[in-house]
Short mmCIF file of C-alpha atoms in Angstrom, two decimals:
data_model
loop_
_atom_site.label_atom_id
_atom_site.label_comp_id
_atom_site.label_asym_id
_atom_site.label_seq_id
_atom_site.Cartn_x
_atom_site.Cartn_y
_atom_site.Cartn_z
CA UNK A 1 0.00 0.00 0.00
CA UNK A 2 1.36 3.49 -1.18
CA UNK A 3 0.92 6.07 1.35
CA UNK A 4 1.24 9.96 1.22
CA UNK A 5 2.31 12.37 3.53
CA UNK A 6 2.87 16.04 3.51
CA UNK A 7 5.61 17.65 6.25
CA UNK A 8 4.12 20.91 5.96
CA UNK A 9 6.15 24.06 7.58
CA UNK A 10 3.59 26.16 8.23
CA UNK A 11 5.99 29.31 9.84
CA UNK A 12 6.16 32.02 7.06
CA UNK A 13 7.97 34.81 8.43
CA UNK A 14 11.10 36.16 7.34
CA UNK A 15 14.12 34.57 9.29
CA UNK A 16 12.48 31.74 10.28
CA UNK A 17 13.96 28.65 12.10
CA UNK A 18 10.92 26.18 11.39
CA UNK A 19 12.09 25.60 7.54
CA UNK A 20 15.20 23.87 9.24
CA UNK A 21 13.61 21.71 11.81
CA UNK A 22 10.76 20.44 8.23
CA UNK A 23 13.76 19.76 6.48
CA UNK A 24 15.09 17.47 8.91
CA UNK A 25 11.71 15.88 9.64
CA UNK A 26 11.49 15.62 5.88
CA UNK A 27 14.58 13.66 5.82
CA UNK A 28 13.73 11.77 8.98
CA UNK A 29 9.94 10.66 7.24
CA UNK A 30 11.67 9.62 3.55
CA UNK A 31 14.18 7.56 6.14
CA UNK A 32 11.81 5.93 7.49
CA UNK A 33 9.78 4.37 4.59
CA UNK A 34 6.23 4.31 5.71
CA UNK A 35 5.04 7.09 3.58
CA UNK A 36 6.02 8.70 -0.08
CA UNK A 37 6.87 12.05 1.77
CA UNK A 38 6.93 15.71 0.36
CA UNK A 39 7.83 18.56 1.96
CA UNK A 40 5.41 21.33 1.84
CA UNK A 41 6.13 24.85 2.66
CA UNK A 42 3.03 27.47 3.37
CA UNK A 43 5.94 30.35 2.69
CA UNK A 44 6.18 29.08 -1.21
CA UNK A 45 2.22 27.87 -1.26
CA UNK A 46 1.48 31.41 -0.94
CA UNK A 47 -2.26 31.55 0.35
CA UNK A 48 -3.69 35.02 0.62
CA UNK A 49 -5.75 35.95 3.76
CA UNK A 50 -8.97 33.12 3.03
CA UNK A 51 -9.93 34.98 -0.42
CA UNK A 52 -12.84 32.16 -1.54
CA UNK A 53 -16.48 33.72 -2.26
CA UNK A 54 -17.78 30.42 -1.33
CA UNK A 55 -17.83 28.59 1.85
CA UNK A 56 -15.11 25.46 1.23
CA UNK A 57 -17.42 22.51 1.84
CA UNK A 58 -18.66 23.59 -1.45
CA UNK A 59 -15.57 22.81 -3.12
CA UNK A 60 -16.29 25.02 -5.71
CA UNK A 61 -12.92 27.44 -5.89
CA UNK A 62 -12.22 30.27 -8.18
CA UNK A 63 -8.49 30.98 -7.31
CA UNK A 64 -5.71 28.88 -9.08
CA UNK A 65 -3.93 28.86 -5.38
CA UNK A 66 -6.49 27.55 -3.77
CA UNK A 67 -7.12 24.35 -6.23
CA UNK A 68 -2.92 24.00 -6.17
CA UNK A 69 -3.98 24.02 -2.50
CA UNK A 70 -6.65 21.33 -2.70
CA UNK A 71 -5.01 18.99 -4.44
CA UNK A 72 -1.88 19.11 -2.53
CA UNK A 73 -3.99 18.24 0.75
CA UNK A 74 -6.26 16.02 -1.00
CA UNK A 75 -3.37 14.27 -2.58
CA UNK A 76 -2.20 13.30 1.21
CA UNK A 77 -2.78 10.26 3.59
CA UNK A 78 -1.73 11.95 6.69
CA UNK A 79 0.22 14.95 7.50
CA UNK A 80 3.31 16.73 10.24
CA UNK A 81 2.71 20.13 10.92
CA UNK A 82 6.02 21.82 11.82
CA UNK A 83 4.63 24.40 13.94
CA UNK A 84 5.95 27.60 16.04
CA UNK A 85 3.85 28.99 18.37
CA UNK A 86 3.38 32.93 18.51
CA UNK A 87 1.57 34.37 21.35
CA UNK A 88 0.71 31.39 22.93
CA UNK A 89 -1.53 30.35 19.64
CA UNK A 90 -0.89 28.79 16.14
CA UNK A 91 0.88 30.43 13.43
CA UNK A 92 -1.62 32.70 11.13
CA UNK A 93 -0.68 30.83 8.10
CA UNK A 94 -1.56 27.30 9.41
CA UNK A 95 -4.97 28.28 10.72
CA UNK A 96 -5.08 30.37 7.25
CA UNK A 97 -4.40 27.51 5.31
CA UNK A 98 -6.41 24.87 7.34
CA UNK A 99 -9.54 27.07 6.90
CA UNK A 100 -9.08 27.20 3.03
CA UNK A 101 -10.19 23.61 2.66
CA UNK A 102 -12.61 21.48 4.33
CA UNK A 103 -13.36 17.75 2.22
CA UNK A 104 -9.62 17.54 1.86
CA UNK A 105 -8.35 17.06 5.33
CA UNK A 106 -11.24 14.84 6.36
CA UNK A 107 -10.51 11.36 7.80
CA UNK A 108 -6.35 11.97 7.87
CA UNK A 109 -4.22 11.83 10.69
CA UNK A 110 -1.61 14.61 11.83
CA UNK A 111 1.18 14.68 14.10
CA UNK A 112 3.08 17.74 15.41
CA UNK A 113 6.68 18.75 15.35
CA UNK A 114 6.29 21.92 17.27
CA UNK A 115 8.92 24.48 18.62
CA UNK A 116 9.04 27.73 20.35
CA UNK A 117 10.57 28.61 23.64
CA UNK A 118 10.50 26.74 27.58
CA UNK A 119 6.82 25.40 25.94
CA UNK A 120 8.30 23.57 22.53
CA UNK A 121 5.31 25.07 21.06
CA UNK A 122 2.37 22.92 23.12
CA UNK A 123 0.16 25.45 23.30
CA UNK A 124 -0.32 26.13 20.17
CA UNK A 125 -0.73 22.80 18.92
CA UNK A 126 -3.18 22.00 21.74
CA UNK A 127 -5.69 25.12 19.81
CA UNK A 128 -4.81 23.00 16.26
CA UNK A 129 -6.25 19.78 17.90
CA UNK A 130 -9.64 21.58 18.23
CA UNK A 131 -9.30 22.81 15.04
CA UNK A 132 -8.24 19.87 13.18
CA UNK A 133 -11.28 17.96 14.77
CA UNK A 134 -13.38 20.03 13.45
CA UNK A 135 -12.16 19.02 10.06
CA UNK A 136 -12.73 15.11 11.04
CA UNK A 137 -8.95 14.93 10.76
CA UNK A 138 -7.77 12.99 13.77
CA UNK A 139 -4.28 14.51 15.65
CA UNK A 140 -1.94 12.16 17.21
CA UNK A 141 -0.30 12.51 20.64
CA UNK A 142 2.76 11.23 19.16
CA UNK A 143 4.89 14.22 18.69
CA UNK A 144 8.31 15.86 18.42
CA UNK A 145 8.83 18.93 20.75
CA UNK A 146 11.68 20.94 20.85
CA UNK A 147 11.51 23.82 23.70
CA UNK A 148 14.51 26.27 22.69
CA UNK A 149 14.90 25.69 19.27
CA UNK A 150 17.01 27.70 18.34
CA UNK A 151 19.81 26.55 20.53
CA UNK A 152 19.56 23.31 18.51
CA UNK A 153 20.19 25.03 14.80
CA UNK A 154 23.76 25.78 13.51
CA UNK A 155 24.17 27.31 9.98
CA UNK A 156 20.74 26.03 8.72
CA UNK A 157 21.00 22.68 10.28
CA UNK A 158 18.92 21.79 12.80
CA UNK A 159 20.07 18.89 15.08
CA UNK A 160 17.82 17.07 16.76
CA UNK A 161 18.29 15.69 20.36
CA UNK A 162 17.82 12.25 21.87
CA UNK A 163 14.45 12.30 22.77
CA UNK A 164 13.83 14.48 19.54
CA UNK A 165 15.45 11.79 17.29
CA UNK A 166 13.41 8.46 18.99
CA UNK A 167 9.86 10.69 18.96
CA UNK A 168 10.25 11.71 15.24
CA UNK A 169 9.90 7.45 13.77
CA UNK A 170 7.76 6.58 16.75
CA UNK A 171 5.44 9.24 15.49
CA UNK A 172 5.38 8.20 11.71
CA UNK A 173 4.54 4.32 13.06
CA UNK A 174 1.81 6.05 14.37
CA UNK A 175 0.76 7.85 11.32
CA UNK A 176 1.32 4.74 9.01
CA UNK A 177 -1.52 3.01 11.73
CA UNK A 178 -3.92 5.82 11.71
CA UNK A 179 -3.53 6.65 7.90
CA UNK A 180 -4.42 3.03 7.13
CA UNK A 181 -6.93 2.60 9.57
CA UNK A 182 -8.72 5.95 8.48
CA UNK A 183 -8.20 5.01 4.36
CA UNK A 184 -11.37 3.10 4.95
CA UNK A 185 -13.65 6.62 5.80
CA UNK A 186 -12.06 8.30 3.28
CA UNK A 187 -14.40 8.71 -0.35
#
């Protein structure tokens, strides 16, 4: 069985450290062999503020980037968000691009690779649970957190840590299970 999944680094601003950390995860998920992996990042996506005219469960888009959008989500089996956290909360373009769709992410699992400061970026992707759920996708408590992240990133490289290295696989076994076991919901 071919599966899909989409490492999506959803940080956008200028400077960023997150584009580091979803390259590594990228590297760690096409290691690992469960999943035909691609590395998706919202910075070249390019989503405007939500720009549709009609409500997404229509599925019924007029922009070109939100039907690249679609299909890149739709195309997917399961998903890693690689995720700051800014004021406490989820990056603008994540919430941006998860409320541009609606079909797509149905019945899909997601982990979390999250960063930040002395949090590792938990509380942010605690408010992306509820809104994932609302989009029937269902998020793993498998995850990768890494509090201080910047400490851990040396001229573009980010290097993961023990605990950082075993979580990463552990969560795609997890994903593989769920993305299976969720293929059968999916139309």
């Amino acid at each position: 069985m071919t599966r899909t999944l989409a490492t999506i680094a959803v940080s956008t601003r200028p400077g960023r450290i997150g584009i580091h950390v979803a390259r590594w995860m990228q590297g760690v998920a096409e290691s690992h062999g469960g999943f035909d992996s691609q590395l998706v990042d919202l910075a070249e996506v390019g989503l405007p503020i939500y720009d549709e005219p009609k409500h997404p469960r229509l599925r019924d888009y007029t922009n070109e980037h939100t039907r690249r959008w679609s299909a890149i989500v739709a195309a997917a089996d399961a998903f890693v968000f690689v995720c700051p956290e800014y004021n406490f909360s989820p990056s603008p373009a994540l919430v941006n691009a998860l409320d541009y769709l609606y079909h797509e992410w149905a019945y899909k699992p997601a982990g979390f690779v999250s960063y930040g400061g002395i949090s590792g970026g938990l509380r942010a992707v605690q408010t992306t649970k509820l809104m994932l759920t609302s989009l029937k996708m269902v998020p793993l408590n498998e995850a990768v957190v890494i509090p201080f992240v910047a400490g851990q990133v040396t001229d573009g490289t980010f290097t993961p840590n023990e605990a950082q290295a075993k979580a990463a696989p552990e969560m795609l076994d997890a994903l593989v299970r769920w993305s299976d076991a969720l293929k059968v919901l999916r139309p």
